[in-house]
Coordinates of N, CA and C in Angstrom, one line a residue:
P1 N -43.0 -19.1 -55.0 CA -41.6 -18.9 -55.2 C -40.4 -18.9 -54.6
A2 N -39.4 -19.5 -54.8 CA -38.5 -19.3 -54.1 C -37.7 -18.1 -53.6
R3 N -37.7 -17.4 -54.8 CA -37.0 -16.1 -54.8 C -37.7 -14.8 -55.6
I4 N -37.6 -13.8 -55.4 CA -38.3 -12.4 -56.0 C -37.6 -11.9 -56.3
G5 N -37.5 -10.9 -57.9 CA -36.9 -10.1 -58.0 C -37.6 -8.9 -58.8
I6 N -37.5 -7.8 -58.7 CA -38.4 -6.6 -59.2 C -37.5 -5.5 -60.0
G7 N -37.6 -4.7 -61.1 CA -37.0 -3.8 -61.7 C -38.2 -2.6 -62.1
G8 N -37.4 -2.0 -62.8 CA -38.5 -1.0 -63.6 C -37.1 0.2 -63.7
E9 N -37.8 1.0 -64.6 CA -36.9 2.1 -65.6 C -37.6 3.2 -64.6
S10 N -37.0 4.2 -64.6 CA -36.9 5.6 -64.4 C -38.0 5.7 -63.0
A11 N -38.9 6.1 -63.0 CA -40.4 6.0 -62.0 C -40.3 4.8 -61.4
G12 N -40.7 3.9 -62.4 CA -40.7 2.0 -62.1 C -39.7 1.9 -61.4
S13 N -38.3 2.1 -61.4 CA -37.2 1.9 -60.5 C -37.7 2.3 -59.4
H14 N -38.0 3.4 -59.2 CA -38.4 4.2 -57.9 C -39.1 3.2 -56.9
I15 N -40.2 2.9 -57.6 CA -41.1 2.0 -57.2 C -40.7 0.7 -56.7
A16 N -39.6 0.4 -57.8 CA -39.2 -1.0 -57.5 C -38.2 -1.1 -56.2
L17 N -37.6 0.0 -55.9 CA -36.8 0.4 -54.9 C -37.6 0.5 -53.4
L18 N -39.0 1.0 -53.8 CA -39.8 1.1 -52.5 C -40.0 -0.4 -52.1
V19 N -40.4 -0.8 -53.0 CA -41.2 -2.4 -52.9 C -39.9 -3.4 -52.3
G20 N -38.6 -3.3 -53.0 CA -37.8 -4.2 -52.6 C -37.2 -4.0 -51.3
L21 N -37.1 -2.9 -51.3 CA -36.6 -2.2 -49.5 C -37.8 -2.3 -48.3
T22 N -38.7 -2.8 -48.6 CA -39.8 -3.0 -47.7 C -39.8 -4.4 -47.0
R23 N -39.8 -4.4 -45.7 CA -39.7 -5.7 -45.2 C -40.9 -5.9 -44.3
P24 N -40.9 -6.9 -44.2 CA -42.2 -7.9 -43.5 C -42.2 -7.1 -42.1
E25 N -41.7 -6.9 -41.3 CA -41.4 -6.1 -39.9 C -42.0 -4.9 -40.3
H26 N -42.1 -4.4 -41.5 CA -42.6 -2.7 -41.6 C -44.2 -2.6 -41.6
G27 N -44.9 -4.0 -41.6 CA -46.5 -4.4 -41.2 C -47.4 -4.1 -42.4
L28 N -46.6 -4.0 -43.6 CA -47.6 -3.7 -44.6 C -48.0 -5.3 -45.5
E29 N -47.8 -6.1 -44.9 CA -48.1 -7.5 -45.5 C -49.3 -7.9 -45.2
G30 N -50.3 -7.2 -44.2 CA -51.7 -7.5 -44.1 C -51.7 -8.9 -43.1
D31 N -52.9 -9.6 -43.5 CA -53.2 -10.4 -42.4 C -52.9 -11.9 -43.4
L32 N -51.8 -12.6 -43.2 CA -51.6 -13.8 -43.9 C -51.8 -14.9 -42.9
P33 N -52.2 -16.3 -43.7 CA -51.8 -17.3 -42.9 C -50.4 -17.7 -42.7
E34 N -50.1 -18.5 -41.6 CA -48.8 -19.0 -41.6 C -48.2 -19.4 -42.3
A35 N -48.7 -20.4 -43.2 CA -47.8 -21.4 -44.3 C -48.0 -20.2 -45.8
A36 N -48.1 -19.0 -45.6 CA -48.1 -18.2 -46.7 C -46.4 -18.1 -47.0
P37 N -46.0 -18.1 -48.4 CA -45.0 -17.5 -48.8 C -44.3 -16.3 -48.4
S38 N -43.2 -16.0 -48.4 CA -42.4 -14.8 -48.1 C -42.8 -14.1 -49.6
S39 N -43.2 -12.7 -49.2 CA -43.2 -11.7 -50.3 C -41.8 -10.9 -50.6
E40 N -41.0 -11.3 -49.4 CA -39.7 -10.2 -49.3 C -38.9 -10.4 -51.0
V41 N -38.3 -9.4 -51.4 CA -37.6 -9.3 -52.4 C -36.3 -9.5 -52.3
Q42 N -35.5 -10.5 -53.1 CA -34.1 -10.8 -53.1 C -33.4 -9.8 -54.1
A43 N -33.8 -9.2 -55.1 CA -33.1 -8.9 -56.2 C -33.8 -7.5 -56.9
I44 N -33.3 -6.4 -56.9 CA -33.7 -5.1 -57.5 C -32.9 -4.5 -58.5
A45 N -33.5 -4.6 -59.9 CA -32.9 -4.1 -60.8 C -33.4 -2.4 -60.9
N46 N -32.5 -1.4 -60.9 CA -32.7 -0.2 -60.8 C -32.1 0.6 -61.9
I47 N -32.9 0.6 -63.2 CA -32.7 1.3 -64.4 C -33.1 2.8 -64.4
F48 N -32.0 3.6 -64.2 CA -32.4 5.0 -64.5 C -32.9 5.7 -63.4
G49 N -33.1 5.0 -62.3 CA -34.0 5.5 -61.4 C -33.4 6.3 -60.1
P50 N -34.1 7.5 -59.6 CA -33.4 8.0 -58.5 C -33.5 7.3 -57.3
T51 N -31.9 7.8 -56.9 CA -31.4 6.8 -55.6 C -31.3 7.8 -54.5
D52 N -30.7 9.1 -54.8 CA -30.2 10.4 -53.8 C -31.0 11.3 -54.2
L53 N -32.2 11.6 -53.3 CA -33.1 12.8 -53.8 C -32.7 14.0 -53.2
A54 N -31.8 13.6 -52.2 CA -31.3 15.0 -51.4 C -30.6 15.6 -52.4
A55 N -29.5 14.6 -53.0 CA -28.5 15.5 -54.2 C -29.3 16.0 -55.3
L56 N -30.5 15.2 -55.3 CA -31.1 15.7 -56.6 C -32.1 16.9 -56.8
A57 N -32.3 17.4 -55.2 CA -32.7 18.9 -55.1 C -31.8 19.4 -55.0
R58 N -30.5 19.3 -54.5 CA -29.3 20.2 -54.4 C -29.0 20.4 -55.6
D59 N -28.4 19.9 -56.5 CA -27.9 20.0 -57.8 C -28.9 20.4 -58.7
N60 N -30.2 20.3 -58.7 CA -31.2 20.7 -59.8 C -32.2 21.6 -58.9
P61 N -32.1 22.7 -58.5 CA -33.5 23.2 -57.8 C -34.6 23.1 -58.7
S62 N -34.7 22.8 -59.8 CA -36.2 23.0 -60.7 C -36.7 21.5 -60.0
T63 N -36.3 20.5 -59.5 CA -36.9 19.4 -59.3 C -37.3 19.4 -57.9
R64 N -36.9 20.7 -56.8 CA -37.6 20.5 -55.6 C -39.0 20.6 -55.5
P65 N -39.7 21.6 -56.1 CA -41.3 21.2 -56.0 C -41.7 20.0 -56.2
V66 N -41.3 19.1 -57.0 CA -41.8 17.5 -57.4 C -41.6 17.0 -56.1
L67 N -40.1 17.2 -55.7 CA -39.7 16.1 -54.4 C -40.6 16.9 -53.6
V68 N -40.8 18.0 -53.0 CA -41.9 18.2 -51.8 C -43.0 17.9 -51.9
M69 N -43.9 17.5 -53.5 CA -45.0 16.8 -53.4 C -44.6 15.7 -52.9
L70 N -43.8 14.7 -53.7 CA -43.4 13.3 -53.4 C -42.9 13.0 -51.8
L71 N -42.4 13.6 -51.0 CA -41.7 13.9 -49.8 C -42.5 14.4 -48.7
G72 N -43.3 14.9 -49.0 CA -43.9 16.1 -48.1 C -42.8 17.2 -47.5

């Protein structure tokens, strides 16, 4: 395909953001032939997904244990 878009709701949006913001130079593509099409994402639809995890932890202390499990 010439372009790839990805989206999700809530936790799915979080995963979509992770996938969409990952670039080939991050080294997660594996071994691909030279002629392989790019898997780089051009568009992300984030529906109710968390984007500012620091503010989430600050403003809602009950989320801190979950964020510690997620982020370490």
